[in-house]
């Protein structure tokens, strides 16, 4: 989360010159950890000290309930946390956001949402008009959804993926990647160490996107190899055996900025 927010802040360009009220959105927010940690990191590192409004949607009722509890404790607006599938029942249909951070489920099957998604595809408008990925992995659907939430004046997205979204050769993923590159939204991909998460040991990748690139970044995509930036945990938690330290975070942030 810290790396995601760090790269979003370092590359936000003109956003700081506008409103001191900012919004953070997570379309699969779970218990709210990314939203609350994102808020803390921004408060600790952004000298403009913006007022932050947190928004999230979660499909699992238990996680949703825990998230609402955390938001209540933190003094946040509980009406900004919604229950339901983001892909087939977007409850922020008219909203746009400044910052968007997400760690969608790896290789999530989206068959249960297929009917609604295919209707959007057929309409040639909306979130998924460019096409859809394989039904066995809905990761890029979440990214298409986030892109639809960008503000015209500039928004920033940080999303954690497995290798599947950029390695798959299926026609659906290829069309989506081409669409993203042709619109010059993709800013940076950071390869992260494996064994960072307790439920899987696979290698992961952080993508950052924006519709307001700085002049030096226009027409380019930065690739950063951060796979060796870790230390071994003192003890394993499931598949989690590695951590990215604050020193590694500083190094990766500096590489991005340079």
mmCIF file of C-alpha atoms in Angstrom:
data_model
loop_
_atom_site.group_PDB
_atom_site.id
_atom_site.type_symbol
_atom_site.label_atom_id
_atom_site.label_comp_id
_atom_site.label_asym_id
_atom_site.label_seq_id
_atom_site.Cartn_x
_atom_site.Cartn_y
_atom_site.Cartn_z
ATOM 1 C CA UNK A 1 0.000 0.000 0.000
ATOM 2 C CA UNK A 2 2.780 2.438 0.894
ATOM 3 C CA UNK A 3 4.533 1.905 -2.444
ATOM 4 C CA UNK A 4 1.262 2.321 -4.339
ATOM 5 C CA UNK A 5 0.420 5.598 -2.613
ATOM 6 C CA UNK A 6 4.025 6.816 -2.815
ATOM 7 C CA UNK A 7 4.105 6.494 -6.607
ATOM 8 C CA UNK A 8 0.660 8.079 -6.896
ATOM 9 C CA UNK A 9 1.777 11.114 -4.896
ATOM 10 C CA UNK A 10 5.172 11.493 -6.570
ATOM 11 C CA UNK A 11 3.637 11.540 -10.025
ATOM 12 C CA UNK A 12 0.441 13.452 -9.461
ATOM 13 C CA UNK A 13 1.540 16.520 -11.432
ATOM 14 C CA UNK A 14 -1.013 19.350 -11.269
ATOM 15 C CA UNK A 15 -3.440 17.743 -8.830
ATOM 16 C CA UNK A 16 -1.739 19.402 -5.872
ATOM 17 C CA UNK A 17 -2.452 22.825 -7.349
ATOM 18 C CA UNK A 18 -6.207 22.278 -7.245
ATOM 19 C CA UNK A 19 -8.581 21.362 -4.435
ATOM 20 C CA UNK A 20 -7.441 20.447 -0.945
ATOM 21 C CA UNK A 21 -10.319 17.944 -0.826
ATOM 22 C CA UNK A 22 -9.327 14.627 -2.390
ATOM 23 C CA UNK A 23 -11.088 11.309 -2.824
ATOM 24 C CA UNK A 24 -9.649 7.786 -2.556
ATOM 25 C CA UNK A 25 -11.580 4.846 -4.021
ATOM 26 C CA UNK A 26 -11.133 1.059 -3.833
ATOM 27 C CA UNK A 27 -13.606 -1.054 -5.880
ATOM 28 C CA UNK A 28 -12.892 -4.237 -3.898
ATOM 29 C CA UNK A 29 -12.050 -2.709 -0.552
ATOM 30 C CA UNK A 30 -12.255 -5.782 1.689
ATOM 31 C CA UNK A 31 -12.028 -4.680 5.311
ATOM 32 C CA UNK A 32 -10.808 -1.212 4.277
ATOM 33 C CA UNK A 33 -7.106 -1.706 4.908
ATOM 34 C CA UNK A 34 -5.864 -0.145 1.671
ATOM 35 C CA UNK A 35 -8.129 2.879 2.080
ATOM 36 C CA UNK A 36 -7.128 3.576 5.684
ATOM 37 C CA UNK A 37 -3.420 2.915 5.139
ATOM 38 C CA UNK A 38 -3.566 5.065 2.008
ATOM 39 C CA UNK A 39 -5.121 7.886 4.026
ATOM 40 C CA UNK A 40 -2.434 7.581 6.717
ATOM 41 C CA UNK A 41 0.403 7.622 4.189
ATOM 42 C CA UNK A 42 -0.982 10.696 2.416
ATOM 43 C CA UNK A 43 -1.482 12.523 5.730
ATOM 44 C CA UNK A 44 2.098 11.692 6.749
ATOM 45 C CA UNK A 45 3.749 12.595 3.433
ATOM 46 C CA UNK A 46 1.657 15.184 1.560
ATOM 47 C CA UNK A 47 2.595 18.684 2.707
ATOM 48 C CA UNK A 48 -0.706 20.114 1.400
ATOM 49 C CA UNK A 49 -2.622 18.023 4.008
ATOM 50 C CA UNK A 50 -5.764 17.506 1.896
ATOM 51 C CA UNK A 51 -9.108 16.541 3.360
ATOM 52 C CA UNK A 52 -9.574 12.913 2.315
ATOM 53 C CA UNK A 53 -12.912 11.289 1.539
ATOM 54 C CA UNK A 54 -12.767 7.483 1.388
ATOM 55 C CA UNK A 55 -15.002 5.416 -0.927
ATOM 56 C CA UNK A 56 -15.184 1.652 -1.350
ATOM 57 C CA UNK A 57 -17.324 -1.255 -2.458
ATOM 58 C CA UNK A 58 -17.066 -4.869 -1.272
ATOM 59 C CA UNK A 59 -18.897 -8.015 -2.340
ATOM 60 C CA UNK A 60 -18.294 -10.085 0.825
ATOM 61 C CA UNK A 61 -20.776 -9.166 3.565
ATOM 62 C CA UNK A 62 -18.453 -10.026 6.472
ATOM 63 C CA UNK A 63 -15.574 -7.957 5.054
ATOM 64 C CA UNK A 64 -18.007 -5.138 4.245
ATOM 65 C CA UNK A 65 -19.268 -5.125 7.846
ATOM 66 C CA UNK A 66 -15.737 -4.998 9.259
ATOM 67 C CA UNK A 67 -14.867 -2.177 6.850
ATOM 68 C CA UNK A 68 -17.880 -0.157 8.007
ATOM 69 C CA UNK A 69 -16.781 -0.669 11.617
ATOM 70 C CA UNK A 70 -13.277 0.603 10.879
ATOM 71 C CA UNK A 71 -14.705 3.624 9.049
ATOM 72 C CA UNK A 72 -16.977 4.375 12.002
ATOM 73 C CA UNK A 73 -14.008 4.271 14.389
ATOM 74 C CA UNK A 74 -12.042 6.528 12.018
ATOM 75 C CA UNK A 75 -14.862 9.072 11.783
ATOM 76 C CA UNK A 76 -15.472 8.488 8.068
ATOM 77 C CA UNK A 77 -18.789 8.696 6.203
ATOM 78 C CA UNK A 78 -20.331 5.206 6.354
ATOM 79 C CA UNK A 79 -22.506 5.976 3.320
ATOM 80 C CA UNK A 80 -19.356 5.916 1.184
ATOM 81 C CA UNK A 81 -18.891 2.164 1.746
ATOM 82 C CA UNK A 82 -21.194 0.027 -0.391
ATOM 83 C CA UNK A 83 -22.074 -3.683 -0.552
ATOM 84 C CA UNK A 84 -22.242 -5.616 -3.819
ATOM 85 C CA UNK A 85 -20.313 -6.637 -6.914
ATOM 86 C CA UNK A 86 -18.481 -3.689 -8.452
ATOM 87 C CA UNK A 87 -18.433 -5.371 -11.862
ATOM 88 C CA UNK A 88 -22.189 -5.988 -12.174
ATOM 89 C CA UNK A 89 -23.613 -3.525 -9.644
ATOM 90 C CA UNK A 90 -21.488 -0.374 -9.542
ATOM 91 C CA UNK A 91 -22.950 1.762 -6.757
ATOM 92 C CA UNK A 92 -20.829 4.805 -7.603
ATOM 93 C CA UNK A 93 -22.019 4.975 -11.197
ATOM 94 C CA UNK A 94 -21.835 8.763 -11.518
ATOM 95 C CA UNK A 95 -18.763 9.316 -9.317
ATOM 96 C CA UNK A 96 -15.211 10.214 -10.369
ATOM 97 C CA UNK A 97 -12.203 10.023 -8.029
ATOM 98 C CA UNK A 98 -8.765 11.615 -7.562
ATOM 99 C CA UNK A 99 -6.876 8.550 -6.325
ATOM 100 C CA UNK A 100 -7.799 4.921 -6.944
ATOM 101 C CA UNK A 101 -5.974 2.021 -5.306
ATOM 102 C CA UNK A 102 -6.855 -1.639 -5.540
ATOM 103 C CA UNK A 103 -5.669 -5.197 -5.113
ATOM 104 C CA UNK A 104 -8.361 -7.158 -6.972
ATOM 105 C CA UNK A 105 -8.595 -10.934 -6.439
ATOM 106 C CA UNK A 106 -5.970 -12.807 -8.447
ATOM 107 C CA UNK A 107 -7.393 -14.943 -11.304
ATOM 108 C CA UNK A 108 -10.987 -14.251 -10.261
ATOM 109 C CA UNK A 109 -13.649 -16.004 -12.334
ATOM 110 C CA UNK A 110 -16.299 -13.465 -13.392
ATOM 111 C CA UNK A 111 -18.945 -15.862 -14.746
ATOM 112 C CA UNK A 112 -21.445 -14.707 -12.102
ATOM 113 C CA UNK A 113 -21.194 -11.134 -13.459
ATOM 114 C CA UNK A 114 -21.083 -12.132 -17.124
ATOM 115 C CA UNK A 115 -24.645 -11.240 -18.128
ATOM 116 C CA UNK A 116 -24.417 -7.615 -16.983
ATOM 117 C CA UNK A 117 -20.872 -7.194 -18.313
ATOM 118 C CA UNK A 118 -21.805 -8.549 -21.748
ATOM 119 C CA UNK A 119 -24.711 -6.095 -21.918
ATOM 120 C CA UNK A 120 -22.240 -3.232 -21.432
ATOM 121 C CA UNK A 121 -20.013 -4.690 -24.161
ATOM 122 C CA UNK A 122 -22.915 -4.915 -26.621
ATOM 123 C CA UNK A 123 -23.971 -1.334 -25.950
ATOM 124 C CA UNK A 124 -20.597 -0.063 -27.251
ATOM 125 C CA UNK A 125 -20.425 2.374 -24.373
ATOM 126 C CA UNK A 126 -19.505 2.225 -20.731
ATOM 127 C CA UNK A 127 -16.741 0.496 -18.860
ATOM 128 C CA UNK A 128 -16.169 -2.650 -20.937
ATOM 129 C CA UNK A 129 -16.913 -1.496 -24.476
ATOM 130 C CA UNK A 130 -13.358 -2.216 -25.657
ATOM 131 C CA UNK A 131 -13.704 -5.914 -24.773
ATOM 132 C CA UNK A 132 -13.321 -8.409 -21.955
ATOM 133 C CA UNK A 133 -10.564 -10.746 -20.712
ATOM 134 C CA UNK A 134 -10.894 -14.506 -20.283
ATOM 135 C CA UNK A 135 -13.695 -15.501 -17.929
ATOM 136 C CA UNK A 136 -11.132 -17.214 -15.682
ATOM 137 C CA UNK A 137 -9.396 -13.921 -14.789
ATOM 138 C CA UNK A 138 -11.303 -10.680 -14.270
ATOM 139 C CA UNK A 139 -8.332 -8.554 -13.185
ATOM 140 C CA UNK A 140 -8.429 -6.270 -16.224
ATOM 141 C CA UNK A 141 -12.172 -5.720 -15.746
ATOM 142 C CA UNK A 142 -11.370 -3.947 -12.487
ATOM 143 C CA UNK A 143 -8.784 -1.810 -14.260
ATOM 144 C CA UNK A 144 -11.270 -0.892 -17.008
ATOM 145 C CA UNK A 145 -13.730 0.041 -14.267
ATOM 146 C CA UNK A 146 -11.153 2.289 -12.569
ATOM 147 C CA UNK A 147 -10.261 3.995 -15.853
ATOM 148 C CA UNK A 148 -13.946 4.884 -16.255
ATOM 149 C CA UNK A 149 -13.748 6.672 -12.897
ATOM 150 C CA UNK A 150 -10.937 9.078 -13.851
ATOM 151 C CA UNK A 151 -11.679 12.781 -13.619
ATOM 152 C CA UNK A 152 -11.212 14.823 -16.826
ATOM 153 C CA UNK A 153 -8.680 17.086 -15.089
ATOM 154 C CA UNK A 154 -6.565 14.153 -13.941
ATOM 155 C CA UNK A 155 -6.744 11.097 -11.709
ATOM 156 C CA UNK A 156 -4.199 8.501 -10.645
ATOM 157 C CA UNK A 157 -4.564 4.725 -10.323
ATOM 158 C CA UNK A 158 -2.399 2.190 -8.497
ATOM 159 C CA UNK A 159 -3.383 -1.463 -8.906
ATOM 160 C CA UNK A 160 -1.640 -4.724 -7.919
ATOM 161 C CA UNK A 161 -1.824 -7.596 -10.415
ATOM 162 C CA UNK A 162 -0.442 -11.070 -10.874
ATOM 163 C CA UNK A 163 1.526 -11.639 -14.085
ATOM 164 C CA UNK A 164 -1.568 -12.794 -15.958
ATOM 165 C CA UNK A 165 -2.919 -9.395 -17.196
ATOM 166 C CA UNK A 166 0.255 -8.519 -19.104
ATOM 167 C CA UNK A 167 1.430 -12.013 -20.085
ATOM 168 C CA UNK A 168 -1.811 -13.472 -21.430
ATOM 169 C CA UNK A 169 -1.983 -13.808 -25.229
ATOM 170 C CA UNK A 170 -5.783 -13.984 -25.423
ATOM 171 C CA UNK A 171 -7.439 -11.551 -27.824
ATOM 172 C CA UNK A 172 -9.464 -9.923 -25.039
ATOM 173 C CA UNK A 173 -6.455 -8.993 -22.903
ATOM 174 C CA UNK A 174 -4.535 -7.902 -26.014
ATOM 175 C CA UNK A 175 -7.281 -5.470 -27.028
ATOM 176 C CA UNK A 176 -7.486 -4.018 -23.531
ATOM 177 C CA UNK A 177 -3.699 -3.538 -23.291
ATOM 178 C CA UNK A 178 -3.608 -1.935 -26.746
ATOM 179 C CA UNK A 179 -6.439 0.431 -25.749
ATOM 180 C CA UNK A 180 -4.597 1.460 -22.574
ATOM 181 C CA UNK A 181 -1.301 2.048 -24.396
ATOM 182 C CA UNK A 182 -2.853 3.927 -27.313
ATOM 183 C CA UNK A 183 -4.530 6.298 -24.849
ATOM 184 C CA UNK A 184 -1.163 6.742 -23.063
ATOM 185 C CA UNK A 185 -2.611 5.988 -19.623
ATOM 186 C CA UNK A 186 -0.051 3.412 -18.458
ATOM 187 C CA UNK A 187 2.743 5.200 -16.615
ATOM 188 C CA UNK A 188 4.773 2.571 -14.786
ATOM 189 C CA UNK A 189 4.952 -1.158 -13.988
ATOM 190 C CA UNK A 190 6.967 -2.294 -10.963
ATOM 191 C CA UNK A 191 7.779 -5.992 -10.636
ATOM 192 C CA UNK A 192 7.518 -6.909 -6.962
ATOM 193 C CA UNK A 193 9.078 -9.815 -5.035
ATOM 194 C CA UNK A 194 7.198 -13.103 -4.814
ATOM 195 C CA UNK A 195 5.899 -14.400 -1.455
ATOM 196 C CA UNK A 196 4.548 -10.994 -0.346
ATOM 197 C CA UNK A 197 1.015 -12.226 0.413
ATOM 198 C CA UNK A 198 -0.128 -14.799 2.930
ATOM 199 C CA UNK A 199 -2.538 -16.537 0.534
ATOM 200 C CA UNK A 200 -0.238 -16.912 -2.493
ATOM 201 C CA UNK A 201 3.471 -17.051 -3.247
ATOM 202 C CA UNK A 202 3.244 -15.781 -6.847
ATOM 203 C CA UNK A 203 5.126 -12.771 -8.198
ATOM 204 C CA UNK A 204 3.068 -9.593 -8.413
ATOM 205 C CA UNK A 205 3.220 -6.293 -10.268
ATOM 206 C CA UNK A 206 2.195 -2.748 -9.407
ATOM 207 C CA UNK A 207 0.737 -0.743 -12.301
ATOM 208 C CA UNK A 208 0.293 3.030 -12.095
ATOM 209 C CA UNK A 209 -1.921 4.844 -14.596
ATOM 210 C CA UNK A 210 -3.048 8.424 -15.130
ATOM 211 C CA UNK A 211 -4.885 10.533 -17.689
ATOM 212 C CA UNK A 212 -2.658 13.500 -16.847
ATOM 213 C CA UNK A 213 0.940 12.442 -17.504
ATOM 214 C CA UNK A 214 3.729 14.926 -16.924
ATOM 215 C CA UNK A 215 5.425 16.112 -20.159
ATOM 216 C CA UNK A 216 8.524 13.930 -19.617
ATOM 217 C CA UNK A 217 6.388 10.786 -19.301
ATOM 218 C CA UNK A 218 4.107 11.290 -22.287
ATOM 219 C CA UNK A 219 4.346 8.441 -24.793
ATOM 220 C CA UNK A 220 6.477 6.330 -22.440
ATOM 221 C CA UNK A 221 6.048 3.498 -19.928
ATOM 222 C CA UNK A 222 8.567 3.110 -17.113
ATOM 223 C CA UNK A 223 9.527 -0.452 -16.113
ATOM 224 C CA UNK A 224 11.132 -0.996 -12.695
ATOM 225 C CA UNK A 225 12.564 -4.312 -11.501
ATOM 226 C CA UNK A 226 11.850 -4.383 -7.791
ATOM 227 C CA UNK A 227 11.881 -8.176 -7.474
ATOM 228 C CA UNK A 228 15.031 -8.125 -5.307
ATOM 229 C CA UNK A 229 13.792 -5.328 -3.018
ATOM 230 C CA UNK A 230 12.841 -7.285 0.099
ATOM 231 C CA UNK A 231 14.012 -8.800 3.341
ATOM 232 C CA UNK A 232 12.997 -12.208 4.658
ATOM 233 C CA UNK A 233 10.376 -12.188 7.405
ATOM 234 C CA UNK A 234 11.367 -13.445 10.824
ATOM 235 C CA UNK A 235 8.540 -15.959 10.511
ATOM 236 C CA UNK A 236 6.279 -17.030 7.676
ATOM 237 C CA UNK A 237 2.537 -16.301 7.629
ATOM 238 C CA UNK A 238 1.079 -18.758 5.150
ATOM 239 C CA UNK A 239 2.879 -18.028 1.864
ATOM 240 C CA UNK A 240 4.143 -14.652 3.060
ATOM 241 C CA UNK A 241 7.902 -14.884 3.636
ATOM 242 C CA UNK A 242 9.139 -11.499 2.381
ATOM 243 C CA UNK A 243 8.532 -7.840 3.218
ATOM 244 C CA UNK A 244 9.366 -4.575 1.478
ATOM 245 C CA UNK A 245 11.137 -2.398 4.046
ATOM 246 C CA UNK A 246 10.995 1.392 4.324
ATOM 247 C CA UNK A 247 14.505 1.528 2.828
ATOM 248 C CA UNK A 248 13.394 -0.495 -0.196
ATOM 249 C CA UNK A 249 10.363 1.782 -0.489
ATOM 250 C CA UNK A 250 12.623 4.833 -0.620
ATOM 251 C CA UNK A 251 14.851 3.236 -3.272
ATOM 252 C CA UNK A 252 11.922 2.257 -5.490
ATOM 253 C CA UNK A 253 10.327 5.688 -5.091
ATOM 254 C CA UNK A 254 13.613 7.378 -6.014
ATOM 255 C CA UNK A 255 14.037 5.181 -9.114
ATOM 256 C CA UNK A 256 10.518 6.118 -10.158
ATOM 257 C CA UNK A 257 11.146 9.820 -9.560
ATOM 258 C CA UNK A 258 14.535 9.834 -11.332
#
